[in-house]
CSV table of C-alpha atoms in Angstrom, one decimal:
chain,number,residue,atom,x,y,z
A,1,SER,CA,1.2,-66.4,13.5
A,2,GLY,CA,3.0,-68.4,16.2
A,3,ALA,CA,1.6,-71.4,18.0
A,4,GLY,CA,2.8,-73.6,20.9
A,5,LEU,CA,6.1,-71.8,21.0
A,6,ARG,CA,8.8,-72.8,23.5
A,7,LEU,CA,11.7,-70.4,23.5
A,8,SER,CA,15.0,-70.7,25.5
A,9,TYR,CA,18.2,-68.9,26.3
A,10,ASP,CA,21.1,-71.2,27.3
A,11,ARG,CA,18.7,-74.1,27.9
A,12,THR,CA,16.6,-72.0,30.2
A,13,THR,CA,13.0,-71.8,29.0
A,14,VAL,CA,11.7,-68.2,29.0
A,15,VAL,CA,8.5,-68.7,27.0
A,16,ASP,CA,6.5,-71.9,27.0
A,17,GLY,CA,3.4,-72.8,25.0
A,18,ALA,CA,2.8,-69.3,23.9
A,19,GLY,CA,1.1,-68.2,20.6
A,20,LEU,CA,-0.4,-65.2,18.9
A,21,GLU,CA,-1.9,-64.3,15.6
A,22,LEU,CA,-1.2,-61.0,13.7
A,23,ARG,CA,-3.9,-60.0,11.3
A,24,ARG,CA,-3.8,-57.7,8.3
A,25,GLY,CA,-5.3,-54.3,9.2
A,26,ALA,CA,-5.0,-54.8,12.9
A,27,VAL,CA,-2.5,-53.7,15.7
A,28,THR,CA,-1.7,-56.4,18.2
A,29,ALA,CA,0.1,-55.1,21.4
A,30,LEU,CA,2.2,-57.4,23.6
A,31,LEU,CA,2.2,-56.4,27.2
A,32,GLY,CA,3.8,-57.6,30.4
A,33,PRO,CA,6.4,-56.9,33.0
A,34,ASN,CA,10.2,-57.1,32.3
A,35,GLY,CA,11.2,-60.8,31.9
A,36,SER,CA,7.7,-61.9,30.9
A,37,GLY,CA,8.9,-63.0,27.4
A,38,LYS,CA,7.1,-60.5,25.2
A,39,SER,CA,10.2,-59.3,23.3
A,40,THR,CA,11.5,-62.8,22.9
A,41,LEU,CA,8.1,-63.9,21.5
A,42,LEU,CA,8.2,-61.0,19.1
A,43,ARG,CA,11.7,-61.9,17.9
A,44,SER,CA,10.7,-65.5,17.3
A,45,LEU,CA,8.1,-64.2,14.8
A,46,ALA,CA,10.9,-62.3,13.1
A,47,ARG,CA,13.1,-65.5,12.9
A,48,LEU,CA,15.7,-64.0,15.2
A,49,HIS,CA,15.0,-66.5,18.0
A,50,ARG,CA,14.6,-70.1,16.8
A,51,PRO,CA,11.9,-72.0,18.8
A,52,ASP,CA,12.6,-75.3,20.6
A,53,ALA,CA,9.1,-76.2,19.8
A,54,GLY,CA,6.1,-74.8,18.0
A,55,THR,CA,5.4,-73.3,14.6
A,56,VAL,CA,5.6,-69.8,13.0
A,57,ARG,CA,3.5,-69.5,9.8
A,58,LEU,CA,2.8,-66.8,7.2
A,59,THR,CA,-0.7,-67.3,5.8
A,60,ASP,CA,-1.6,-66.6,2.2
A,61,ASP,CA,-3.8,-63.7,1.3
A,62,GLU,CA,-6.1,-66.0,-0.7
A,63,PRO,CA,-9.1,-67.5,1.1
A,64,GLY,CA,-8.2,-71.0,2.3
A,65,GLY,CA,-4.5,-70.5,1.6
A,66,ALA,CA,-2.3,-72.9,3.5
A,67,GLY,CA,0.4,-70.4,4.1
A,68,HIS,CA,4.1,-71.0,4.6
A,69,ASP,CA,6.4,-72.3,7.3
A,70,ALA,CA,8.2,-69.0,8.1
A,71,LEU,CA,11.3,-70.9,9.2
A,72,ALA,CA,11.7,-72.6,5.9
A,73,LEU,CA,11.5,-69.4,3.7
A,74,HIS,CA,14.6,-68.1,2.0
A,75,PRO,CA,15.9,-65.1,4.0
A,76,LYS,CA,15.2,-62.5,1.2
A,77,ASP,CA,11.7,-64.0,0.6
A,78,PHE,CA,11.0,-63.7,4.3
A,79,ALA,CA,12.4,-60.1,4.5
A,80,ARG,CA,10.0,-59.1,1.7
A,81,ARG,CA,7.1,-60.1,4.0
A,82,VAL,CA,8.2,-59.3,7.6
A,83,THR,CA,10.3,-56.5,9.2
A,84,LEU,CA,11.3,-55.8,12.8
A,85,LEU,CA,12.3,-52.6,14.5
A,86,SER,CA,14.3,-54.0,17.5
A,87,GLN,CA,15.3,-52.3,20.7
A,88,SER,CA,19.0,-52.1,20.1
A,89,ARG,CA,20.8,-51.4,16.8
A,90,PRO,CA,24.3,-50.2,16.1
A,91,THR,CA,24.7,-46.6,14.9
A,92,PRO,CA,26.6,-46.7,11.6
A,93,SER,CA,29.2,-43.9,11.0
A,94,GLY,CA,30.0,-42.1,7.8
A,95,VAL,CA,26.6,-42.7,6.3
A,96,THR,CA,23.6,-40.4,5.7
A,97,VAL,CA,20.0,-40.8,6.8
A,98,ARG,CA,19.0,-41.5,3.2
A,99,ASP,CA,21.7,-44.3,3.1
A,100,VAL,CA,20.3,-45.9,6.2
A,101,VAL,CA,16.7,-45.7,5.0
A,102,ALA,CA,17.9,-47.3,1.7
A,103,TYR,CA,19.1,-50.4,3.7
A,104,GLY,CA,15.4,-51.3,3.9
A,105,ARG,CA,15.5,-52.1,0.1
A,106,HIS,CA,18.1,-54.8,0.5
A,107,PRO,CA,15.6,-57.7,0.1
A,108,TYR,CA,14.6,-56.4,-3.3
A,109,ARG,CA,18.1,-56.2,-4.8
A,110,GLY,CA,20.0,-58.9,-6.6
A,111,ARG,CA,23.5,-60.1,-5.7
A,112,PHE,CA,25.1,-57.3,-7.7
A,113,ARG,CA,22.8,-54.5,-6.5
A,114,SER,CA,20.5,-55.0,-9.5
A,115,ALA,CA,17.9,-52.4,-10.2
A,116,ASP,CA,15.1,-51.8,-7.7
A,117,PRO,CA,12.6,-49.7,-9.7
A,118,ASP,CA,10.3,-49.1,-6.7
A,119,GLY,CA,13.1,-48.2,-4.4
A,120,PRO,CA,13.2,-44.4,-4.7
A,121,ARG,CA,9.4,-44.1,-4.2
A,122,ALA,CA,9.5,-46.4,-1.1
A,123,ILE,CA,12.5,-44.6,0.4
A,124,ALA,CA,11.0,-41.1,-0.2
A,125,HIS,CA,7.6,-42.2,1.2
A,126,ALA,CA,9.2,-43.8,4.3
A,127,MET,CA,11.2,-40.6,5.1
A,128,GLU,CA,8.1,-38.4,4.6
A,129,VAL,CA,5.8,-40.3,6.9
A,130,THR,CA,8.4,-40.5,9.7
A,131,GLY,CA,9.3,-36.8,9.4
A,132,VAL,CA,13.0,-37.3,8.5
A,133,THR,CA,13.1,-35.9,4.9
A,134,ALA,CA,14.7,-32.6,6.0
A,135,MET,CA,17.6,-34.5,7.6
A,136,ALA,CA,18.2,-36.9,4.6
A,137,GLU,CA,21.7,-35.7,3.9
A,138,ARG,CA,22.8,-35.5,7.6
A,139,GLY,CA,25.1,-38.2,9.0
A,140,VAL,CA,23.2,-40.5,11.3
A,141,ASP,CA,26.0,-40.3,13.9
A,142,GLU,CA,25.0,-36.6,14.4
A,143,LEU,CA,21.4,-37.4,15.4
A,144,SER,CA,19.7,-37.5,18.8
A,145,GLY,CA,18.3,-40.8,20.1
A,146,GLY,CA,14.8,-39.7,19.1
A,147,GLU,CA,15.8,-38.7,15.6
A,148,LEU,CA,17.7,-41.9,15.1
A,149,GLN,CA,14.7,-43.9,16.3
A,150,ARG,CA,12.6,-42.3,13.6
A,151,VAL,CA,15.2,-43.0,10.9
A,152,TRP,CA,15.3,-46.7,11.8
A,153,LEU,CA,11.5,-46.8,11.6
A,154,ALA,CA,11.7,-45.2,8.2
A,155,THR,CA,14.1,-48.0,7.2
A,156,CYS,CA,11.5,-50.6,8.2
A,157,LEU,CA,8.8,-48.8,6.3
A,158,ALA,CA,11.0,-48.7,3.2
A,159,GLN,CA,11.2,-52.5,3.3
A,160,ASP,CA,7.5,-52.3,2.4
A,161,THR,CA,6.3,-55.5,4.1
A,162,GLY,CA,2.9,-56.8,5.0
A,163,VAL,CA,4.0,-57.5,8.6
A,164,LEU,CA,5.6,-54.9,10.8
A,165,LEU,CA,7.0,-55.9,14.2
A,166,LEU,CA,8.0,-53.1,16.7
A,167,ASP,CA,9.8,-53.7,20.0
A,168,GLU,CA,9.2,-50.8,22.3
A,169,PRO,CA,9.2,-48.3,19.4
A,170,THR,CA,8.5,-45.2,21.6
A,171,THR,CA,11.8,-45.5,23.5
A,172,TYR,CA,13.8,-42.3,23.2
A,173,LEU,CA,10.9,-40.3,21.7
A,174,ASP,CA,9.5,-37.2,23.3
A,175,LEU,CA,5.8,-37.0,23.8
A,176,ARG,CA,5.0,-35.4,20.5
A,177,TYR,CA,6.8,-38.1,18.5
A,178,GLN,CA,5.3,-40.9,20.7
A,179,VAL,CA,1.8,-39.7,19.7
A,180,GLU,CA,2.8,-39.3,16.1
A,181,LEU,CA,4.4,-42.7,15.9
A,182,LEU,CA,1.3,-44.4,17.4
A,183,ASP,CA,-0.9,-42.5,14.9
A,184,LEU,CA,1.3,-43.8,12.1
A,185,VAL,CA,1.0,-47.3,13.4
A,186,ARG,CA,-2.8,-47.0,13.3
A,187,ASP,CA,-2.7,-45.7,9.8
A,188,LEU,CA,-0.4,-48.5,8.6
A,189,ALA,CA,-2.9,-51.0,9.9
A,190,GLY,CA,-6.2,-49.3,9.2
A,191,VAL,CA,-5.3,-47.6,5.8
A,192,HIS,CA,-2.5,-49.7,4.4
A,193,GLN,CA,-3.7,-53.1,5.8
A,194,VAL,CA,-0.4,-53.9,7.5
A,195,ALA,CA,-0.4,-56.5,10.2
A,196,VAL,CA,1.4,-54.8,13.2
A,197,GLY,CA,2.8,-56.5,16.3
A,198,VAL,CA,4.1,-54.1,18.9
A,199,VAL,CA,5.7,-54.5,22.3
A,200,LEU,CA,4.7,-51.7,24.6
A,201,HIS,CA,5.3,-50.8,28.3
A,202,ASP,CA,2.8,-48.0,28.5
A,203,LEU,CA,-0.6,-49.6,29.1
A,204,ASN,CA,-2.5,-46.4,28.2
A,205,GLN,CA,-0.8,-46.3,24.8
A,206,ALA,CA,-1.6,-50.0,24.2
A,207,ALA,CA,-5.2,-49.5,25.2
A,208,ALA,CA,-5.5,-46.5,22.8
A,209,VAL,CA,-3.7,-48.0,19.7
A,210,ALA,CA,-4.3,-51.7,19.8
A,211,ASP,CA,-7.2,-53.7,18.3
A,212,HIS,CA,-6.0,-56.7,20.2
A,213,VAL,CA,-3.7,-57.1,23.3
A,214,VAL,CA,-1.8,-60.1,24.5
A,215,VAL,CA,-0.7,-60.1,28.2
A,216,LEU,CA,2.4,-62.2,29.1
A,217,HIS,CA,3.6,-63.2,32.5
A,218,ALA,CA,6.4,-65.5,33.4
A,219,GLY,CA,6.7,-66.8,29.8
A,220,ALA,CA,3.0,-67.6,29.3
A,221,VAL,CA,0.0,-65.8,27.8
A,222,ARG,CA,-2.2,-64.9,30.6
A,223,ALA,CA,-5.0,-63.2,28.5
A,224,SER,CA,-5.6,-62.2,24.9
A,225,GLY,CA,-8.4,-60.2,23.3
A,226,PRO,CA,-9.8,-56.6,22.9
A,227,ALA,CA,-8.2,-54.1,25.3
A,228,ASP,CA,-11.4,-53.2,27.1
A,229,GLU,CA,-12.0,-56.9,27.9
A,230,VAL,CA,-8.4,-57.9,28.8
A,231,LEU,CA,-7.0,-54.9,30.7
A,232,THR,CA,-8.9,-55.4,33.9
A,233,SER,CA,-7.7,-54.1,37.3
A,234,GLU,CA,-7.7,-57.7,38.6
A,235,LEU,CA,-5.4,-59.1,35.9
A,236,LEU,CA,-3.0,-56.2,35.8
A,237,THR,CA,-2.7,-56.1,39.5
A,238,ASP,CA,-1.8,-59.8,39.5
A,239,VAL,CA,0.6,-59.6,36.6
A,240,TYR,CA,2.5,-56.4,37.6
A,241,GLY,CA,2.5,-57.0,41.3
A,242,ILE,CA,1.1,-53.5,42.2
A,243,HIS,CA,-2.4,-52.3,42.5
A,244,VAL,CA,-3.7,-51.0,39.1
A,245,ASP,CA,-6.9,-49.2,38.6
A,246,VAL,CA,-8.6,-49.1,35.2
A,247,TYR,CA,-10.8,-46.3,34.0
A,248,THR,CA,-12.5,-45.8,30.6
A,249,HIS,CA,-12.1,-42.3,29.2
A,250,PRO,CA,-15.6,-41.0,28.4
């Protein structure tokens, strides 16, 4: 969870006083126009953007647990708990899909690549659920943008964390894989009790997949709650600056 977060670039504040809570077993979608601060807010939860003010905490599973200051955790300890699929990643050359997915096991290895007994199972499972097993021995520099996006998602899943952060994960995916990825996100939350935070541009996708939505505008949280309560025509028209109608599919 994050509270009272103020986030800046080059001394220019882009998010101020924002907060959100990700819960196990639930999908939280961050929405808002370009420049609203949603990706920056997500990156702050992944410790990739240090806040000028506010707190980021990981709570304990035990009832009444005090939790941990996320910024104070050792990097490997944090990486066993939280993973992020970001918008932009370099494409490595000379490595296979299986090699890239195996990167997700780095937090579980010692300084000298000591044994990771659960690694093979986690890697195989991550490739299976993302549909990349058949391309395991292909070089990642041979893949299409959509295939590569699925490989990076598999890398995140191999990391086997309780918190999964996704920044516009449907980018480069055709319609079939967009639907399959969102179905996978729902399963990760509902079946495997992962806490999922996802930045989406597509309001229909957000309404369909999310248990909770957070709408940002100009660096502030404008509304937060269940999709059917938050995604109103009045709010979206104001936030996006264009008339938006909202209908509920019967």
